[in-house]
XYZ file of C-alpha atoms in Angstrom:
600
model
C 10.493 -40.757 -76.757
C 10.602 -44.402 -75.810
C 8.217 -46.898 -77.385
C 7.524 -50.485 -76.532
C 7.646 -52.914 -79.482
C 4.363 -53.550 -81.233
C 2.698 -50.521 -79.684
C 2.119 -46.962 -80.839
C 1.564 -45.221 -77.518
C 4.304 -42.849 -76.421
C 5.642 -43.557 -72.958
C 8.548 -42.392 -70.775
C 11.763 -41.147 -72.399
C 14.705 -43.490 -72.801
C 16.614 -41.366 -70.259
C 13.911 -41.938 -67.640
C 13.865 -45.699 -68.304
C 17.669 -45.861 -68.070
C 17.621 -44.037 -64.736
C 14.990 -46.425 -63.341
C 17.097 -49.418 -64.451
C 20.367 -47.982 -63.117
C 18.847 -47.182 -59.713
C 17.435 -50.716 -59.243
C 20.297 -53.181 -58.932
C 19.101 -56.442 -60.476
C 20.656 -58.662 -57.783
C 18.990 -56.661 -54.984
C 15.615 -56.754 -56.751
C 15.654 -60.439 -57.719
C 16.940 -61.454 -54.249
C 13.578 -60.369 -52.870
C 11.942 -63.160 -54.875
C 14.643 -65.806 -55.456
C 17.223 -67.185 -53.021
C 20.498 -66.411 -54.831
C 24.000 -67.734 -54.146
C 27.179 -66.295 -55.641
C 29.137 -68.561 -57.963
C 32.111 -66.824 -59.557
C 31.073 -63.439 -60.931
C 27.358 -64.288 -61.108
C 24.560 -65.352 -58.786
C 22.472 -68.507 -59.225
C 19.127 -69.722 -57.898
C 16.100 -71.841 -58.765
C 14.200 -70.340 -61.690
C 10.870 -68.789 -60.618
C 9.442 -69.277 -64.124
C 9.679 -73.070 -64.354
C 10.044 -75.986 -61.934
C 13.613 -77.174 -61.408
C 15.681 -78.855 -58.717
C 19.150 -77.655 -59.755
C 19.742 -73.882 -60.005
C 20.058 -72.785 -63.639
C 18.776 -69.219 -63.140
C 21.717 -66.836 -63.504
C 21.869 -63.158 -62.498
C 24.788 -61.001 -63.631
C 25.581 -57.960 -61.445
C 28.104 -56.710 -64.035
C 25.710 -56.815 -66.988
C 22.495 -56.247 -64.972
C 20.683 -59.127 -66.685
C 19.157 -62.477 -65.749
C 19.022 -65.614 -67.882
C 17.740 -69.100 -67.158
C 19.750 -71.815 -68.905
C 16.885 -74.227 -68.227
C 13.839 -72.570 -69.798
C 15.694 -69.881 -71.769
C 13.878 -66.859 -70.334
C 15.950 -63.717 -69.865
C 15.913 -59.951 -69.646
C 16.724 -57.013 -67.401
C 15.204 -55.791 -64.134
C 12.107 -54.449 -65.919
C 11.482 -57.792 -67.654
C 11.830 -59.674 -64.370
C 9.433 -57.517 -62.348
C 6.916 -57.427 -65.194
C 6.868 -61.249 -65.408
C 6.961 -62.034 -61.697
C 4.419 -59.397 -60.609
C 2.172 -59.756 -63.664
C 2.420 -56.019 -64.405
C 2.368 -54.144 -67.695
C 5.343 -52.036 -68.743
C 4.200 -48.715 -67.266
C 3.155 -50.332 -63.970
C 6.577 -52.008 -63.759
C 8.464 -48.758 -64.373
C 6.315 -47.009 -61.756
C 6.883 -49.777 -59.199
C 10.670 -49.679 -59.710
C 10.693 -45.862 -59.704
C 8.867 -45.855 -56.372
C 11.343 -48.408 -55.000
C 14.238 -46.114 -55.964
C 12.470 -42.883 -54.881
C 12.445 -41.547 -58.439
C 9.833 -38.924 -59.302
C 8.489 -39.873 -62.724
C 7.323 -37.224 -65.209
C 3.646 -37.065 -66.182
C 2.877 -39.234 -69.212
C 1.911 -37.480 -72.422
C -1.659 -37.503 -73.728
C -2.207 -41.027 -75.022
C -4.041 -44.241 -74.203
C -1.692 -45.112 -71.350
C -1.780 -41.672 -69.762
C -5.614 -41.657 -69.868
C -5.575 -45.015 -68.095
C -3.143 -43.668 -65.492
C -5.330 -40.594 -64.919
C -8.376 -42.846 -64.397
C -6.375 -45.025 -61.980
C -5.356 -41.958 -60.006
C -9.000 -40.849 -59.803
C -10.122 -44.304 -58.611
C -7.463 -44.218 -55.884
C -8.911 -40.867 -54.795
C -12.468 -42.247 -54.865
C -11.317 -45.153 -52.663
C -9.424 -42.886 -50.270
C -12.415 -40.601 -49.824
C -14.737 -43.596 -49.357
C -12.511 -45.198 -46.711
C -12.582 -42.028 -44.651
C -16.307 -41.489 -45.308
C -17.193 -45.008 -44.109
C -14.838 -44.715 -41.110
C -16.508 -41.491 -39.938
C -19.918 -43.130 -40.457
C -18.978 -45.755 -37.863
C -19.183 -43.147 -35.089
C -22.635 -41.835 -36.102
C -25.933 -42.870 -34.389
C -27.215 -44.798 -37.459
C -24.211 -47.161 -37.174
C -25.400 -48.665 -33.871
C -25.425 -52.321 -35.168
C -21.807 -51.900 -36.337
C -20.809 -50.270 -33.024
C -22.319 -53.202 -31.097
C -20.450 -55.683 -33.312
C -17.000 -54.071 -32.824
C -17.718 -53.813 -29.091
C -18.577 -57.528 -28.990
C -15.292 -58.293 -30.811
C -13.507 -56.092 -28.246
C -11.894 -53.957 -30.942
C -10.225 -50.845 -29.534
C -10.499 -47.395 -31.067
C -6.798 -47.641 -31.993
C -7.451 -50.842 -34.003
C -10.491 -49.299 -35.704
C -8.296 -46.383 -36.804
C -5.332 -48.551 -37.865
C -7.532 -50.533 -40.262
C -9.955 -47.634 -40.907
C -12.920 -49.902 -40.233
C -16.185 -48.225 -41.199
C -19.897 -48.520 -41.823
C -21.816 -48.190 -45.112
C -25.227 -46.496 -45.118
C -28.340 -46.849 -47.266
C -29.198 -46.957 -50.982
C -27.171 -44.173 -52.710
C -25.640 -42.341 -49.756
C -22.030 -42.858 -50.931
C -22.837 -42.090 -54.587
C -24.288 -38.678 -53.655
C -21.246 -37.830 -51.522
C -18.840 -38.826 -54.330
C -20.745 -36.624 -56.777
C -20.480 -33.718 -54.312
C -16.718 -34.266 -54.270
C -16.601 -33.781 -58.058
C -16.062 -37.372 -59.181
C -17.787 -38.330 -62.449
C -19.785 -41.491 -63.246
C -16.903 -43.264 -65.042
C -14.577 -42.845 -62.056
C -17.251 -43.894 -59.548
C -18.374 -46.976 -61.518
C -14.771 -48.044 -62.210
C -14.122 -48.139 -58.443
C -16.783 -50.877 -58.079
C -18.329 -49.023 -55.125
C -21.492 -48.126 -57.019
C -23.633 -50.080 -59.496
C -25.972 -48.751 -62.182
C -29.278 -50.642 -62.496
C -31.465 -51.204 -65.572
C -33.496 -48.087 -64.776
C -30.365 -45.920 -64.821
C -30.250 -45.503 -61.034
C -26.904 -45.428 -59.225
C -26.968 -47.663 -56.126
C -24.205 -48.187 -53.551
C -22.726 -51.700 -53.682
C -22.362 -51.775 -49.882
C -25.355 -51.017 -47.664
C -25.609 -51.472 -43.879
C -22.331 -53.377 -43.652
C -19.211 -53.221 -41.523
C -16.555 -52.005 -43.965
C -12.923 -53.073 -44.298
C -10.741 -50.997 -46.655
C -8.238 -53.195 -48.520
C -4.851 -51.556 -49.096
C -1.889 -52.523 -51.232
C 1.606 -52.880 -49.731
C 2.155 -49.117 -50.128
C -0.962 -48.288 -48.113
C -3.126 -47.134 -51.033
C -6.798 -48.081 -50.708
C -7.558 -50.401 -53.640
C -10.801 -52.157 -52.648
C -13.283 -52.920 -49.867
C -14.825 -55.849 -48.049
C -18.219 -55.525 -46.387
C -19.626 -57.791 -43.656
C -23.337 -58.108 -42.816
C -24.434 -57.324 -39.258
C -27.400 -59.708 -39.233
C -28.108 -63.185 -40.654
C -28.616 -62.094 -44.290
C -26.547 -63.530 -47.122
C -23.906 -63.230 -48.470
C -21.987 -62.730 -45.237
C -19.185 -60.863 -47.066
C -19.210 -58.793 -50.269
C -15.884 -57.818 -51.834
C -14.983 -55.270 -54.485
C -14.868 -56.587 -58.061
C -11.485 -56.571 -59.796
C -10.874 -53.264 -61.534
C -8.231 -50.853 -62.793
C -6.497 -50.669 -59.376
C -7.493 -53.968 -57.758
C -6.553 -57.580 -58.414
C -7.352 -59.814 -55.440
C -4.739 -62.400 -56.455
C -1.920 -59.833 -56.315
C -2.527 -58.337 -52.860
C -2.649 -59.403 -49.216
C -4.953 -57.928 -46.589
C -3.037 -56.305 -43.728
C 0.392 -56.241 -45.401
C 0.502 -52.437 -45.312
C -0.027 -52.541 -41.514
C 2.278 -55.547 -40.938
C 5.114 -53.801 -42.818
C 5.232 -51.109 -40.135
C 6.696 -53.702 -37.758
C 9.176 -56.563 -38.123
C 8.112 -58.691 -41.096
C 10.966 -61.203 -41.068
C 8.241 -63.632 -40.034
C 4.722 -63.334 -41.491
C 1.710 -65.254 -40.220
C -0.973 -66.050 -42.829
C -4.551 -66.369 -41.599
C -7.855 -66.776 -43.432
C -9.790 -63.500 -43.339
C -10.113 -59.823 -42.437
C -11.320 -60.363 -38.881
C -8.570 -62.920 -38.188
C -5.956 -60.273 -39.114
C -7.694 -57.495 -37.174
C -8.341 -59.594 -34.040
C -4.718 -60.732 -33.851
C -3.504 -57.186 -34.400
C -5.788 -56.091 -31.534
C -4.006 -58.637 -29.323
C -0.504 -57.486 -30.230
C 0.222 -59.910 -33.097
C 0.941 -57.405 -35.881
C 2.950 -59.509 -38.364
C -0.184 -61.085 -39.836
C -1.812 -61.020 -43.298
C -4.629 -62.781 -45.165
C -5.248 -63.731 -48.809
C -8.174 -61.965 -50.457
C -10.024 -65.078 -51.522
C -10.428 -68.772 -50.864
C -6.942 -69.781 -52.002
C -3.456 -68.317 -51.970
C -2.202 -67.398 -55.458
C 1.284 -67.538 -56.943
C 1.454 -63.723 -57.117
C 0.616 -63.540 -53.404
C 3.324 -66.143 -52.849
C 5.920 -63.893 -54.466
C 4.627 -60.959 -52.407
C 5.205 -63.012 -49.241
C 8.662 -64.129 -50.427
C 9.550 -60.512 -51.087
C 8.476 -59.288 -47.639
C 9.395 -62.107 -45.253
C 12.139 -64.608 -44.500
C 9.806 -67.011 -42.716
C 6.154 -67.713 -43.579
C 3.811 -69.426 -41.128
C 0.490 -70.792 -42.366
C -2.339 -70.632 -39.869
C -5.635 -71.467 -41.534
C -8.628 -72.796 -39.623
C -8.368 -76.362 -38.332
C -11.485 -77.604 -40.170
C -11.436 -79.578 -43.462
C -11.595 -76.414 -45.599
C -8.681 -74.943 -43.621
C -6.617 -78.109 -44.170
C -7.242 -78.006 -47.925
C -6.290 -74.305 -47.993
C -3.024 -75.150 -46.213
C -2.179 -77.916 -48.676
C -2.884 -75.647 -51.683
C -0.756 -72.886 -50.154
C 2.086 -75.354 -49.498
C 2.163 -76.341 -53.159
C 2.546 -72.681 -54.163
C 5.045 -71.570 -51.515
C 7.295 -74.608 -51.195
C 9.597 -73.844 -54.138
C 9.958 -70.108 -53.490
C 13.002 -70.341 -51.254
C 11.189 -69.333 -48.039
C 11.427 -70.892 -44.616
C 7.870 -72.255 -44.594
C 6.157 -73.467 -41.389
C 2.654 -74.626 -40.432
C 0.949 -73.629 -37.204
C -0.838 -76.492 -35.423
C -3.465 -75.596 -32.821
C -5.442 -77.813 -30.494
C -8.428 -76.621 -28.501
C -9.318 -73.734 -30.848
C -10.479 -73.376 -34.448
C -8.419 -70.239 -35.226
C -5.634 -68.074 -33.708
C -8.076 -65.484 -32.325
C -9.985 -68.113 -30.354
C -6.701 -69.673 -29.187
C -5.391 -66.358 -27.808
C -8.696 -65.632 -26.055
C -8.511 -69.063 -24.369
C -4.787 -69.400 -23.620
C -3.212 -65.942 -23.993
C -0.490 -64.336 -26.119
C 2.514 -65.990 -24.473
C 1.241 -69.493 -25.170
C 0.301 -68.523 -28.732
C 3.812 -67.135 -29.403
C 5.294 -70.376 -28.066
C 3.039 -72.241 -30.515
C 4.304 -70.048 -33.377
C 7.914 -70.785 -32.391
C 7.154 -74.528 -32.541
C 5.403 -74.362 -35.929
C 5.962 -77.528 -37.974
C 8.105 -77.844 -41.084
C 6.398 -78.890 -44.324
C 7.590 -82.496 -43.978
C 6.467 -82.756 -40.342
C 3.056 -81.351 -41.226
C 2.568 -83.703 -44.189
C 3.613 -86.679 -42.047
C 1.054 -85.658 -39.412
C -1.702 -85.319 -42.042
C -0.762 -88.730 -43.469
C -0.865 -90.381 -40.009
C -4.435 -89.101 -39.429
C -5.903 -91.537 -41.966
C -3.811 -94.565 -40.969
C -3.754 -96.989 -38.079
C -0.082 -97.606 -37.306
C -1.001 -100.659 -35.236
C -2.064 -102.270 -38.526
C 0.882 -103.785 -40.435
C -0.417 -102.804 -43.882
C -1.067 -99.216 -42.793
C 2.398 -99.003 -41.245
C 4.016 -100.211 -44.499
C 1.969 -97.656 -46.436
C 3.013 -94.991 -43.912
C 6.701 -95.867 -44.361
C 6.429 -95.767 -48.166
C 4.711 -92.363 -48.136
C 7.265 -90.957 -45.662
C 10.082 -92.181 -47.906
C 8.487 -90.369 -50.876
C 8.346 -87.108 -48.921
C 11.933 -87.328 -47.657
C 13.357 -88.378 -51.052
C 12.260 -84.965 -52.389
C 14.416 -83.132 -49.810
C 17.623 -82.046 -51.562
C 19.640 -81.086 -48.466
C 21.353 -84.176 -47.010
C 21.615 -82.754 -43.464
C 17.915 -81.810 -43.476
C 17.075 -85.278 -44.788
C 19.062 -86.943 -42.003
C 17.374 -84.808 -39.305
C 13.919 -85.826 -40.579
C 14.813 -89.512 -40.694
C 16.176 -89.399 -37.112
C 13.076 -87.593 -35.821
C 10.484 -89.702 -37.668
C 12.213 -92.975 -36.759
C 12.179 -92.047 -33.071
C 8.631 -90.610 -33.017
C 6.925 -93.421 -34.963
C 9.075 -96.392 -33.874
C 10.419 -97.206 -37.344
C 14.044 -98.243 -37.846
C 16.276 -95.595 -39.443
C 17.789 -98.269 -41.692
C 14.385 -99.101 -43.181
C 13.634 -95.425 -43.921
C 17.124 -94.873 -45.387
C 16.762 -97.941 -47.622
C 13.429 -96.749 -49.074
C 14.600 -93.132 -49.444
C 17.809 -94.185 -51.239
C 15.852 -96.482 -53.553
C 13.441 -93.657 -54.483
C 16.254 -91.098 -54.824
C 18.102 -93.352 -57.277
C 14.851 -93.918 -59.201
C 14.184 -90.144 -59.342
C 17.698 -89.381 -60.626
C 17.410 -92.117 -63.260
C 13.979 -90.822 -64.390
C 15.285 -87.246 -64.609
C 18.198 -88.376 -66.805
C 15.855 -90.279 -69.126
C 13.539 -87.270 -69.319
C 16.492 -84.959 -69.997
C 17.635 -87.140 -72.881
C 14.148 -87.280 -74.357
C 13.551 -83.527 -74.144
C 13.413 -81.766 -77.512
C 15.976 -79.048 -78.136
C 14.476 -75.684 -77.150
C 14.904 -73.175 -79.961
C 12.791 -70.391 -78.407
C 11.500 -69.622 -81.894
C 7.904 -68.797 -82.741
C 8.234 -70.374 -86.139
C 11.294 -72.083 -87.664
C 11.342 -70.522 -91.120
C 14.720 -71.898 -92.149
C 17.404 -74.090 -90.668
C 20.496 -72.177 -89.575
C 23.600 -74.145 -88.689
C 25.110 -73.918 -85.211
C 28.330 -72.567 -86.749
C 26.473 -69.629 -88.311
C 24.491 -68.990 -85.119
C 27.694 -69.010 -83.085
C 29.287 -66.540 -85.480
C 26.266 -64.224 -85.351
C 26.149 -64.479 -81.558
C 29.819 -63.439 -81.467
C 29.098 -60.332 -83.577
C 26.217 -59.358 -81.275
C 28.464 -59.965 -78.261
C 31.081 -57.598 -79.757
C 28.450 -54.943 -80.527
C 27.181 -55.167 -76.939
C 30.488 -53.684 -75.740
C 28.993 -50.387 -76.935
C 32.154 -49.283 -78.777
C 31.073 -46.901 -81.575
C 34.384 -47.218 -83.476
C 34.006 -51.023 -83.616
C 30.412 -50.599 -84.810
C 31.594 -48.350 -87.678
C 33.948 -51.096 -88.883
C 31.316 -53.839 -88.599
C 28.480 -51.893 -90.258
C 30.558 -51.176 -93.387
C 30.904 -54.901 -93.988
C 28.008 -56.668 -92.237
C 24.382 -55.520 -92.444
C 21.476 -56.728 -90.215
C 19.969 -58.466 -93.259
C 23.172 -60.547 -93.536
C 22.209 -62.350 -90.321
C 20.594 -65.677 -91.197
C 19.008 -66.404 -87.792
C 15.782 -64.360 -87.695
C 16.001 -63.528 -83.978
C 19.636 -62.443 -84.336
C 18.703 -60.324 -87.364
C 16.036 -58.491 -85.306
C 18.499 -57.924 -82.448
C 21.171 -56.656 -84.883
C 18.682 -54.271 -86.500
C 17.838 -52.754 -83.097
C 21.506 -52.475 -82.094
C 22.392 -50.753 -85.380
C 19.496 -48.296 -84.897
C 20.751 -47.399 -81.421
C 24.326 -46.907 -82.630
C 23.070 -44.624 -85.412
C 21.407 -42.476 -82.725
C 24.772 -42.311 -80.966
C 23.518 -44.440 -78.082
C 26.333 -46.561 -76.682
C 24.340 -47.753 -73.617
C 23.268 -50.837 -75.543
C 22.320 -52.909 -72.471
C 19.545 -50.412 -71.789
C 17.558 -51.451 -74.875
C 16.863 -54.991 -73.655
C 13.354 -54.115 -72.459
C 12.533 -52.724 -75.924
C 12.955 -56.156 -77.514
C 10.318 -58.871 -77.849
C 10.581 -61.597 -75.180
C 12.079 -64.079 -77.661
C 14.797 -61.562 -78.516
C 15.375 -60.769 -74.826
C 15.914 -64.476 -74.179
C 18.454 -64.645 -77.015
C 20.390 -61.483 -76.164
C 20.676 -62.388 -72.477
C 21.824 -65.890 -73.429
C 24.574 -64.291 -75.555
C 25.516 -61.917 -72.730
C 25.499 -64.715 -70.134
C 27.573 -67.024 -72.374
C 30.681 -64.792 -72.131
C 32.182 -64.992 -75.622
C 35.860 -64.741 -74.731
C 37.929 -63.045 -77.449
C 41.698 -62.764 -76.934
C 42.471 -60.605 -79.995
C 39.425 -58.437 -80.768
C 40.922 -56.818 -83.886
C 41.771 -60.190 -85.436
C 38.358 -61.630 -84.467
C 36.525 -58.754 -86.213
C 38.761 -59.076 -89.279
C 38.092 -62.847 -89.455
C 34.322 -62.334 -89.132
C 34.258 -59.692 -91.873
C 36.321 -61.862 -94.208
C 34.025 -64.832 -93.545
C 30.985 -62.758 -94.503
C 32.725 -61.365 -97.583
C 33.760 -64.852 -98.662
C 30.223 -66.204 -98.207
C 28.648 -63.326 -100.145
C 31.099 -63.711 -103.024
C 30.669 -67.482 -103.131
C 26.880 -67.157 -103.131
C 27.068 -64.674 -106.017
C 29.562 -66.906 -107.857
C 27.139 -69.850 -107.801
C 24.285 -67.586 -108.941
C 26.379 -66.465 -111.956
C 27.349 -70.017 -112.850
C 23.641 -70.962 -112.938
C 22.785 -67.889 -115.006
C 25.544 -68.617 -117.546
C 23.829 -71.871 -118.447
C 20.588 -70.140 -119.454
C 21.473 -66.564 -120.423
C 21.942 -65.176 -123.979
C 25.280 -64.078 -125.461
C 24.725 -60.327 -124.769
C 24.590 -60.819 -121.019
C 27.229 -63.561 -120.926
C 30.162 -61.167 -121.302
C 29.008 -59.042 -118.344
C 28.437 -62.101 -116.158
C 31.816 -63.607 -117.107
C 33.543 -60.322 -116.235
C 31.738 -60.214 -112.849
C 32.679 -63.852 -112.251
C 36.339 -63.090 -113.025
C 36.296 -60.178 -110.560
C 34.750 -62.396 -107.852
C 37.426 -65.083 -108.332
C 40.173 -62.443 -108.001
C 38.565 -60.981 -104.855
C 38.142 -64.445 -103.345
C 41.828 -65.150 -103.942
C 42.739 -61.995 -101.986
C 40.660 -63.073 -98.957
C 42.720 -65.203 -96.607
């Protein structure tokens, strides 16, 4: 059975892992998160794991690996999804298996399987609760909730689509869950029930309008509850637990995915999503907190080609937009910002002006640059000479960060015309800043320390030796068992001087001894440092014209080094040893000299 490094728990078999990897093409998977362009045999894009302006993130369709030549990170499709989604190994395998419609076997009895069983139970608790609350909404005791949804003009179809419900009193839900056979651990883990100091089990949500929160697959993972009077807090949300992380999910995505999600509109809260859906705007989602997170950003990038931000027009909404822009801007999406006048949110706008006018507003959503220019203009008086100079300088800073020359020219033309500033003046400032940025980047590049990707440099290994060891690993990665047999007779993993290479070699030798020639499949079994190294070797394409001669040269080099090392050891020993041992050492030395003479 397959084991992750540094852990004792048994997981899925190697065959299962290999099938999951083979059925998830790495280019297809990564393209959902990173805008890739083909260059030769590989694809390149901006690395999602560090900030960069020039693409150094390489994806190989032939080898099914990725490697960033900027930050050094690398791996296979499992490594990528694990890092980008913030998932553990089992969660990653399950996500990729679901993507490829692979039915995974049940995990064996261990820590991970117990966790998976608990997760499954919590999903069932949530599913039952969603339906229980939804049915409650139609009962006489839910009159305040019924009046609220009537006031918001929510149709029965919308109530069913989002499974909106009503929570009752004290321990009503807890008793129902117990009747269904759920135990205390499963109920408490869901976050739907709390246990007080007196040992009583009390429902978290009481007399609230309930909103089930689903993941992208439609599984109920949490709840939000809104008060129906003036009491505080207005909203209560589920705590993070075994199935729920608010920063990794988006409210309404499961419903939005049923339609066309090439364009996704981001609004602030549950009711914003539901109200727009009620009015025919179904491609709408909301973050589950005050600010958009990076994980939610990747979720948006994965599900949409164009993202439109539409937070409230108050100060808090503006700050939320600016924070979201910082997260989304470098993710390769077509990012726009909705600007509304005469309404504080999309729901109010549609009620006032109708769907057609709102859709026209969406179509005219501003680009990031246009939005930032508009925000900048708010605080300045362009009739004042000093403010206008400041305005020009800030505009130049924004435009100098645009890499695409055509896009840059379009912005300059538009801004010059709209704000009565000469194009020449904007061009002059932008060019000055661009030159300064390039110069600064070059200075920074020169001053950067060499990245070794080593936890601890135990000994210095020359580049020549590293290159030689990388070549051996590259040859082994061809998966040819006959070549391995030749190499292993002459070169052992402990002969590798670079510690990371030695660990990689040890793993490769172990796999060959098991008769496993699918060597690329073991990448996810290595530590991250080793994954970075092995993918760098694979991405580097060690071209060898005459493989037989190359192997022979490598073996002879190792033999020569071993003999020379032993020769110097003997020469040192001869100076201090007694006469009885001298004869044996001299004989060994003579043999070494003869053997060295035979090596070319």
